[in-house]
CSV table of C-alpha atoms and ligand atoms in Angstrom, one decimal:
chain,number,residue,atom,x,y,z
A,1438,UNK,CA,-12.1,48.0,1.0
A,1439,UNK,CA,-11.8,44.2,0.9
A,1440,UNK,CA,-14.1,42.9,3.6
A,1441,UNK,CA,-14.2,39.4,5.2
A,1442,UNK,CA,-17.6,38.4,6.4
A,1443,UNK,CA,-17.8,35.2,8.6
A,1444,UNK,CA,-21.3,33.6,8.6
A,1445,UNK,CA,-21.9,35.2,5.2
A,1446,UNK,CA,-24.6,32.6,4.3
A,1447,UNK,CA,-26.6,33.4,7.4
A,1448,UNK,CA,-29.5,35.8,7.8
A,1449,UNK,CA,-27.5,38.9,8.8
A,1450,UNK,CA,-24.3,37.9,7.1
A,1451,UNK,CA,-26.0,37.7,3.7
A,1452,UNK,CA,-27.7,41.1,4.1
A,1453,UNK,CA,-24.4,42.6,5.2
A,1454,UNK,CA,-22.7,41.1,2.2
A,1455,UNK,CA,-25.3,42.7,-0.1
A,1456,UNK,CA,-24.8,46.1,1.7
A,1457,UNK,CA,-21.0,46.0,1.4
A,1458,UNK,CA,-21.2,45.1,-2.3
A,1459,UNK,CA,-23.7,47.9,-2.8
A,1460,UNK,CA,-21.2,50.3,-1.3
A,1461,UNK,CA,-18.6,49.2,-3.8
A,1462,UNK,CA,-16.5,47.0,-1.6
A,1463,UNK,CA,-15.1,43.6,-2.4
A,1464,UNK,CA,-16.3,40.8,-0.1
A,1465,UNK,CA,-14.9,37.5,0.8
A,1466,UNK,CA,-17.6,35.5,2.5
A,1467,UNK,CA,-17.1,32.3,4.6
A,1468,UNK,CA,-19.5,29.9,6.1
A,1469,UNK,CA,-19.6,26.3,7.1
A,1470,UNK,CA,-23.4,26.0,6.6
A,1471,UNK,CA,-24.0,24.9,10.2
A,1472,UNK,CA,-27.1,27.1,10.0
A,1473,UNK,CA,-26.5,29.3,7.0
A,1474,UNK,CA,-28.0,28.5,3.6
A,1475,UNK,CA,-26.3,28.7,0.2
A,1476,UNK,CA,-29.5,30.1,-1.4
A,1477,UNK,CA,-29.0,33.3,0.7
A,1478,UNK,CA,-26.0,34.0,-1.5
A,1479,UNK,CA,-27.3,32.5,-4.8
A,1480,UNK,CA,-28.0,35.8,-6.3
A,1481,UNK,CA,-24.3,36.7,-6.1
A,1482,UNK,CA,-23.1,33.8,-8.3
A,1483,UNK,CA,-22.0,36.1,-11.0
A,1484,UNK,CA,-20.8,39.0,-8.9
A,1485,UNK,CA,-17.1,39.5,-9.6
A,1486,UNK,CA,-16.5,41.4,-6.3
A,1487,UNK,CA,-17.8,38.5,-4.2
A,1488,UNK,CA,-15.8,35.4,-3.4
A,1489,UNK,CA,-17.1,32.6,-1.2
A,1490,UNK,CA,-15.2,29.9,0.7
A,1491,UNK,CA,-16.8,27.1,2.7
A,1492,UNK,CA,-14.9,27.2,5.9
A,1493,UNK,CA,-15.3,26.6,9.6
A,1494,UNK,CA,-13.8,29.6,11.5
A,1495,UNK,CA,-12.9,27.2,14.3
A,1496,UNK,CA,-10.0,26.1,12.0
A,1497,UNK,CA,-7.3,28.8,12.0
A,1498,UNK,CA,-7.2,30.9,8.8
A,1499,UNK,CA,-3.6,30.7,7.7
A,1500,UNK,CA,-2.0,29.0,4.8
A,1501,UNK,CA,0.1,26.8,7.1
A,1502,UNK,CA,-2.7,24.4,8.0
A,1503,UNK,CA,-3.7,21.3,6.1
A,1504,UNK,CA,-5.7,22.5,3.0
A,1505,UNK,CA,-4.9,25.9,4.5
A,1506,UNK,CA,-6.9,28.9,3.8
A,1507,UNK,CA,-5.8,32.5,4.2
A,1508,UNK,CA,-8.2,35.2,3.1
A,1509,UNK,CA,-5.3,37.4,2.1
A,1510,UNK,CA,-5.1,41.2,2.6
A,1511,UNK,CA,-8.3,42.5,4.1
A,1512,UNK,CA,-9.3,45.8,5.5
A,1513,UNK,CA,-12.3,44.8,7.7
A,1514,UNK,CA,-13.7,41.7,9.4
A,1515,UNK,CA,-17.4,41.3,10.3
A,1516,UNK,CA,-17.6,38.3,12.6
A,1517,UNK,CA,-21.2,37.2,12.1
A,1518,UNK,CA,-20.7,33.4,12.4
A,1519,UNK,CA,-22.8,31.6,15.0
A,1520,UNK,CA,-26.0,29.7,15.4
A,1521,UNK,CA,-28.4,32.2,16.7
A,1522,UNK,CA,-31.9,30.9,17.1
A,1523,UNK,CA,-32.7,29.1,20.4
A,1524,UNK,CA,-33.6,25.7,18.9
A,1525,UNK,CA,-30.5,25.8,16.7
A,1526,UNK,CA,-28.0,26.7,19.4
A,1527,UNK,CA,-29.5,24.1,21.6
A,1528,UNK,CA,-29.1,21.5,18.8
A,1529,UNK,CA,-25.5,22.8,18.2
A,1530,UNK,CA,-24.6,23.4,21.8
A,1531,UNK,CA,-20.9,22.5,21.7
A,1532,UNK,CA,-20.4,24.1,18.2
A,1533,UNK,CA,-22.0,27.3,19.5
A,1534,UNK,CA,-19.5,27.5,22.4
A,1535,UNK,CA,-16.7,26.6,20.0
A,1536,UNK,CA,-17.5,29.3,17.4
A,1537,UNK,CA,-17.9,32.0,20.1
A,1538,UNK,CA,-14.5,31.1,21.6
A,1539,UNK,CA,-12.0,29.5,19.1
A,1540,UNK,CA,-13.9,30.9,16.1
A,1541,UNK,CA,-13.9,34.5,17.4
A,1542,UNK,CA,-10.2,34.2,18.3
A,1543,UNK,CA,-9.3,32.9,14.8
A,1544,UNK,CA,-11.3,35.8,13.2
A,1545,UNK,CA,-9.5,38.3,15.5
A,1546,UNK,CA,-6.1,36.8,14.6
A,1547,UNK,CA,-6.9,37.5,10.9
A,1548,UNK,CA,-7.9,41.1,11.7
A,1549,UNK,CA,-4.7,41.6,13.7
A,1550,UNK,CA,-2.5,40.0,11.0
A,1551,UNK,CA,-3.8,42.4,8.3
A,1552,UNK,CA,-4.3,45.4,10.6
A,1553,UNK,CA,-8.0,45.2,9.7
A,1554,UNK,CA,-11.0,46.7,11.6
A,1555,UNK,CA,-13.2,44.2,13.4
A,1556,UNK,CA,-16.9,44.2,14.2
A,1557,UNK,CA,-18.3,41.3,16.3
A,1558,UNK,CA,-22.0,40.5,16.3
A,1559,UNK,CA,-22.8,40.2,19.9
A,1560,UNK,CA,-26.2,40.0,21.4
A,1561,UNK,CA,-28.8,41.2,23.9
A,1562,UNK,CA,-28.5,37.7,25.4
A,1563,UNK,CA,-25.5,39.2,27.2
A,1564,UNK,CA,-28.1,40.8,29.5
A,1565,UNK,CA,-29.8,37.4,30.2
A,1566,UNK,CA,-33.2,37.8,31.9
A,1567,UNK,CA,-32.5,41.4,32.7
A,1568,UNK,CA,-33.3,43.0,36.0
A,1569,UNK,CA,-32.8,46.5,34.5
A,1570,UNK,CA,-35.2,47.8,31.9
A,1571,UNK,CA,-34.6,49.0,29.3
A,1572,UNK,CA,-31.1,47.6,28.9
A,1573,UNK,CA,-28.2,50.0,28.8
A,1574,UNK,CA,-24.8,48.9,27.7
A,1575,UNK,CA,-23.4,49.5,31.2
A,1576,UNK,CA,-25.7,46.8,32.6
A,1577,UNK,CA,-23.7,43.6,33.3
A,1578,UNK,CA,-26.7,41.3,32.9
A,1579,UNK,CA,-28.4,38.5,34.7
A,1580,UNK,CA,-27.3,35.3,33.0
A,1581,UNK,CA,-27.7,31.7,34.1
A,1582,UNK,CA,-24.2,30.4,33.3
A,1583,UNK,CA,-25.2,26.7,33.3
A,1584,UNK,CA,-28.8,26.7,31.9
A,1585,UNK,CA,-29.7,25.5,28.4
A,1586,UNK,CA,-29.3,29.0,26.9
A,1587,UNK,CA,-25.8,29.4,28.5
A,1588,UNK,CA,-24.2,27.8,25.4
A,1589,UNK,CA,-25.2,30.9,23.5
A,1590,UNK,CA,-25.1,33.5,26.2
A,1591,UNK,CA,-21.7,32.6,27.6
A,1592,UNK,CA,-20.1,32.1,24.2
A,1593,UNK,CA,-21.2,35.6,23.2
A,1594,UNK,CA,-20.0,37.0,26.6
A,1595,UNK,CA,-16.7,35.2,26.2
A,1596,UNK,CA,-16.4,36.6,22.7
A,1597,UNK,CA,-16.9,40.1,24.1
A,1598,UNK,CA,-14.1,39.5,26.6
A,1599,UNK,CA,-11.8,38.3,23.8
A,1600,UNK,CA,-12.6,41.2,21.5
A,1601,UNK,CA,-11.9,43.7,24.3
A,1602,UNK,CA,-8.6,41.9,25.1
A,1603,UNK,CA,-7.5,42.0,21.5
A,1604,UNK,CA,-8.3,45.7,21.5
A,1605,UNK,CA,-6.6,46.5,24.8
A,1606,UNK,CA,-3.6,44.2,24.5
A,1607,UNK,CA,-3.0,44.1,20.8
A,1608,UNK,CA,-4.4,47.4,19.6
A,1609,UNK,CA,-7.0,45.8,17.2
A,1610,UNK,CA,-9.6,48.4,16.1
A,1611,UNK,CA,-12.6,46.4,17.4
A,1612,UNK,CA,-16.4,47.1,17.7
A,1613,UNK,CA,-19.1,45.2,19.6
A,1614,UNK,CA,-22.7,45.4,18.4
A,1615,UNK,CA,-25.2,44.0,20.9
A,1616,UNK,CA,-27.9,42.9,18.5
A,1617,UNK,CA,-31.5,42.6,19.7
A,1618,UNK,CA,-34.2,40.4,18.0
A,1619,UNK,CA,-34.0,41.0,14.2
A,1620,UNK,CA,-36.3,39.8,11.4
A,1621,UNK,CA,-36.9,40.1,7.7
A,1622,UNK,CA,-36.4,38.1,4.5
A,1623,UNK,CA,-33.9,35.2,4.8
A,1624,UNK,CA,-34.8,34.5,8.4
A,1625,UNK,CA,-34.9,30.7,8.1
A,1626,UNK,CA,-38.5,29.7,8.0
A,1627,UNK,CA,-38.0,26.7,10.3
A,1628,UNK,CA,-35.3,28.0,12.7
A,1629,UNK,CA,-37.9,28.3,15.4
A,1630,UNK,CA,-37.8,32.0,16.1
A,1631,UNK,CA,-41.0,33.8,17.0
A,1632,UNK,CA,-41.4,35.9,13.8
A,1633,UNK,CA,-40.6,33.1,11.4
A,1634,UNK,CA,-42.8,30.7,13.3
A,1635,UNK,CA,-45.7,33.0,13.5
A,1636,UNK,CA,-45.5,34.1,9.8
A,1637,UNK,CA,-45.3,30.6,8.5
A,1638,UNK,CA,-48.0,29.4,10.9
A,1639,UNK,CA,-50.3,32.3,9.9
A,1640,UNK,CA,-49.7,31.7,6.2
A,1641,UNK,CA,-50.5,28.0,6.6
A,1642,UNK,CA,-53.6,28.7,8.7
A,1643,UNK,CA,-52.0,26.7,11.5
A,1644,UNK,CA,-52.4,27.9,15.1
A,1645,UNK,CA,-49.7,30.4,16.3
A,1646,UNK,CA,-47.7,28.8,19.1
A,1647,UNK,CA,-47.5,31.1,22.1
A,1648,UNK,CA,-44.9,29.9,24.6
A,1649,UNK,CA,-46.0,30.7,28.2
A,1650,UNK,CA,-48.8,33.2,28.5
A,1651,UNK,CA,-47.4,35.5,25.8
A,1652,UNK,CA,-46.8,38.4,28.2
A,1653,UNK,CA,-43.0,38.3,27.8
A,1654,UNK,CA,-41.7,41.1,25.6
A,1655,UNK,CA,-39.2,41.4,22.8
A,1656,UNK,CA,-38.2,44.4,20.7
A,1657,UNK,CA,-38.0,43.6,17.0
A,1658,UNK,CA,-35.7,45.4,14.5
A,1659,UNK,CA,-36.2,45.1,10.7
A,1660,UNK,CA,-33.0,43.7,9.1
A,1661,UNK,CA,-32.3,46.8,6.9
A,1662,UNK,CA,-32.3,49.1,10.0
A,1663,UNK,CA,-30.0,46.6,11.8
A,1664,UNK,CA,-27.5,46.4,9.0
A,1665,UNK,CA,-27.4,50.2,8.8
A,1666,UNK,CA,-26.6,50.3,12.5
A,1667,UNK,CA,-23.8,47.8,12.1
A,1668,UNK,CA,-22.2,49.7,9.3
A,1669,UNK,CA,-22.3,53.0,11.2
A,1670,UNK,CA,-20.7,51.3,14.2
A,1671,UNK,CA,-18.0,49.7,12.0
A,1672,UNK,CA,-17.0,53.2,10.9
A,1673,UNK,CA,-17.1,54.7,14.4
A,1674,UNK,CA,-14.4,55.2,17.0
A,1675,UNK,CA,-16.4,53.4,19.7
A,1676,UNK,CA,-14.8,50.2,21.1
A,1677,UNK,CA,-17.2,49.5,23.9
A,1678,UNK,CA,-20.5,47.6,23.2
A,1679,UNK,CA,-23.3,49.5,21.5
A,1680,UNK,CA,-27.0,48.3,21.5
A,1681,UNK,CA,-28.4,47.9,18.0
A,1682,UNK,CA,-32.1,47.2,18.1
A,1683,UNK,CA,-35.5,48.7,17.9
A,1684,UNK,CA,-36.8,50.1,21.2
A,1685,UNK,CA,-40.4,49.4,20.2
A,1686,UNK,CA,-41.3,46.7,22.8
A,1687,UNK,CA,-44.1,44.2,22.2
A,1688,UNK,CA,-45.5,41.3,24.2
A,1689,UNK,CA,-45.5,38.0,22.3
A,1690,UNK,CA,-49.3,38.2,22.2
A,1691,UNK,CA,-49.1,41.6,20.5
A,1692,UNK,CA,-46.6,40.3,18.1
A,1693,UNK,CA,-49.0,37.4,17.2
A,1694,UNK,CA,-51.8,40.0,16.7
A,1695,UNK,CA,-49.6,42.0,14.4
A,1696,UNK,CA,-48.8,38.9,12.3
A,1697,UNK,CA,-52.5,38.0,12.1
A,1698,UNK,CA,-53.3,41.5,10.9
A,1699,UNK,CA,-50.5,41.7,8.3
A,1700,UNK,CA,-51.3,38.3,6.9
A,1701,UNK,CA,-55.1,38.5,7.2
A,1702,UNK,CA,-54.9,35.0,8.7
A,1703,UNK,CA,-57.6,33.6,10.9
A,1704,UNK,CA,-55.2,31.3,12.7
A,1705,UNK,CA,-56.0,30.4,16.3
A,1706,UNK,CA,-53.6,30.8,19.2
A,1707,UNK,CA,-52.1,27.7,20.9
A,1708,UNK,CA,-50.4,28.0,24.2
A,1709,UNK,CA,-47.3,25.9,24.8
A,1710,UNK,CA,-44.8,25.7,27.7
A,1711,UNK,CA,-42.3,28.5,28.2
A,1712,UNK,CA,-38.7,27.4,27.4
A,1713,UNK,CA,-36.3,27.4,30.4
A,1714,UNK,CA,-34.8,30.8,31.3
A,1715,UNK,CA,-36.8,32.5,28.5
A,1716,UNK,CA,-36.2,36.2,29.2
A,1717,UNK,CA,-39.2,38.1,30.6
A,1718,UNK,CA,-38.4,41.5,29.0
A,1719,UNK,CA,-36.1,42.7,26.4
A,1720,UNK,CA,-35.8,46.3,25.2
A,1721,UNK,CA,-32.7,48.2,24.2
A,1722,UNK,CA,-31.8,51.7,25.4
A,1723,UNK,CA,-30.4,53.1,22.2
A,1724,UNK,CA,-29.3,56.4,23.5
A,1725,UNK,CA,-25.7,55.5,22.7
A,1726,UNK,CA,-26.4,54.5,19.1
A,1727,UNK,CA,-28.4,57.7,18.6
A,1728,UNK,CA,-25.7,59.9,20.1
A,1729,UNK,CA,-22.6,58.3,18.7
A,1730,UNK,CA,-23.8,56.9,15.4
A,1731,UNK,CA,-26.7,59.2,14.6
A,1732,UNK,CA,-28.7,55.9,14.2
A,1733,UNK,CA,-32.1,54.8,15.0
A,1734,UNK,CA,-34.5,52.3,13.4
A,1735,UNK,CA,-37.0,53.7,10.9
A,1736,UNK,CA,-39.2,50.7,10.1
A,1737,UNK,CA,-42.0,49.9,12.5
A,1738,UNK,CA,-43.1,46.3,13.2
A,1739,UNK,CA,-46.2,46.3,11.0
A,1740,UNK,CA,-44.2,47.7,8.0
A,1741,UNK,CA,-41.3,45.2,8.5
A,1742,UNK,CA,-43.7,42.3,8.7
A,1743,UNK,CA,-45.4,43.5,5.5
A,1744,UNK,CA,-42.0,43.7,3.8
A,1745,UNK,CA,-41.1,40.2,4.9
A,1746,UNK,CA,-44.3,38.6,3.7
A,1747,UNK,CA,-43.3,37.8,0.1
A,1748,UNK,CA,-40.2,35.9,1.3
A,1749,UNK,CA,-42.2,33.7,3.7
A,1750,UNK,CA,-44.9,33.2,1.1
A,1751,UNK,CA,-42.2,32.0,-1.4
A,1752,UNK,CA,-40.9,29.5,1.3
A,1753,UNK,CA,-44.4,28.2,1.8
A,1754,UNK,CA,-44.9,27.7,-1.9
A,1755,UNK,CA,-41.4,26.0,-2.2
A,1756,UNK,CA,-42.4,23.6,0.6
A,1757,UNK,CA,-45.8,22.7,-1.0
B,1998,UDP,N1,-41.8,32.3,21.1
B,1998,UDP,C1,-43.2,31.9,21.1
B,1998,UDP,N2,-43.6,31.1,20.1
B,1998,UDP,C2,-42.8,30.6,19.1
B,1998,UDP,C3,-41.4,31.0,19.2
B,1998,UDP,C4,-41.0,31.8,20.2
B,1998,UDP,O1,-44.0,32.3,21.9
B,1998,UDP,O2,-43.2,29.9,18.2
B,1998,UDP,C5,-41.4,33.2,22.2
B,1998,UDP,C6,-40.2,32.7,23.0
B,1998,UDP,O3,-40.6,31.9,24.1
B,1998,UDP,C7,-39.6,34.1,23.4
B,1998,UDP,C8,-39.9,35.0,22.2
B,1998,UDP,O4,-41.0,34.4,21.6
B,1998,UDP,O5,-40.2,34.5,24.6
B,1998,UDP,C9,-38.8,35.2,21.3
B,1998,UDP,O6,-38.3,34.0,20.9
B,1998,UDP,P1,-37.1,33.8,19.8
B,1998,UDP,O7,-36.9,32.3,19.8
B,1998,UDP,O8,-37.6,34.4,18.5
B,1998,UDP,O9,-35.9,34.6,20.3
B,1998,UDP,P2,-35.2,34.9,21.7
B,1998,UDP,O10,-35.5,36.4,22.0
B,1998,UDP,O11,-35.8,34.1,22.8
B,1998,UDP,O12,-33.8,34.6,21.6
């Protein structure tokens, strides 16, 4: 296959690129570096099956535009482009809304033009601050449409509506992955997410910043497991959303403890205000992924943190 990956320089996009290349496919990666990093793809500089184009998917991908870019014949589109960490999507508020609307539409148009399959990276944020627990795909969510997080939540929800419309009205072979919190190497060390913050703070010996009282929960999936789930979904016949995440649920305090154990750090805990609309609980029901895709995560939190350690240590050394 020849595969187009938007957001290829991002955390998930770059791992997906590696996986597609490992499977023998050719990959064309695009990214505008809004939050992605060229170094995530640096190891592919001499890979003949990988092409990269710096491009903002909010600009239509056809040869007719100024300095036009058309990816050419492709078999599959993975739409991974979007700011994804809360501090980054708050900083890039309008851009986040734009990429989840115009950007997704442009990516869908390419898939339609080349009769390619399409997988969209959606999110557990579609469930907002959920009133049902754990979250099943049938749950419509509890989202504040005008709060600070709405730029991300509503852009992803609108993308889901667009993807379903292209499937129903235009027959595009689409897939929707609702991705829960994911971590691993290449998670940007300063993008403000909990695992990257805690690992960097622990390695520096700085206090771990707990927002609120740390009783809120998240379910953390190691990146290799996540990518495996995405690839299985891409090959499936399922067009409705599928949760891809690890159902192991941890409070943020438990997560801090796990980071302290894995790093051997003696860092203290420092309590800071809880961000507005920070979801109280988050845990996927993955019955659908288990049944339809034969998928479930294999790597528990402690092991995934240990596997991530070398990357974050190298970031710390690079910053020194
Ligand atoms: N969080 C925290 N300390 C940090 C960063 C995040 O306590 O340094 C909390 C945050 O308030 C949230 C959870 O950890 O409850 C996960 O935050 P993250 O930004 O990683 O992702 P989210 O699931 O909120 O999109």
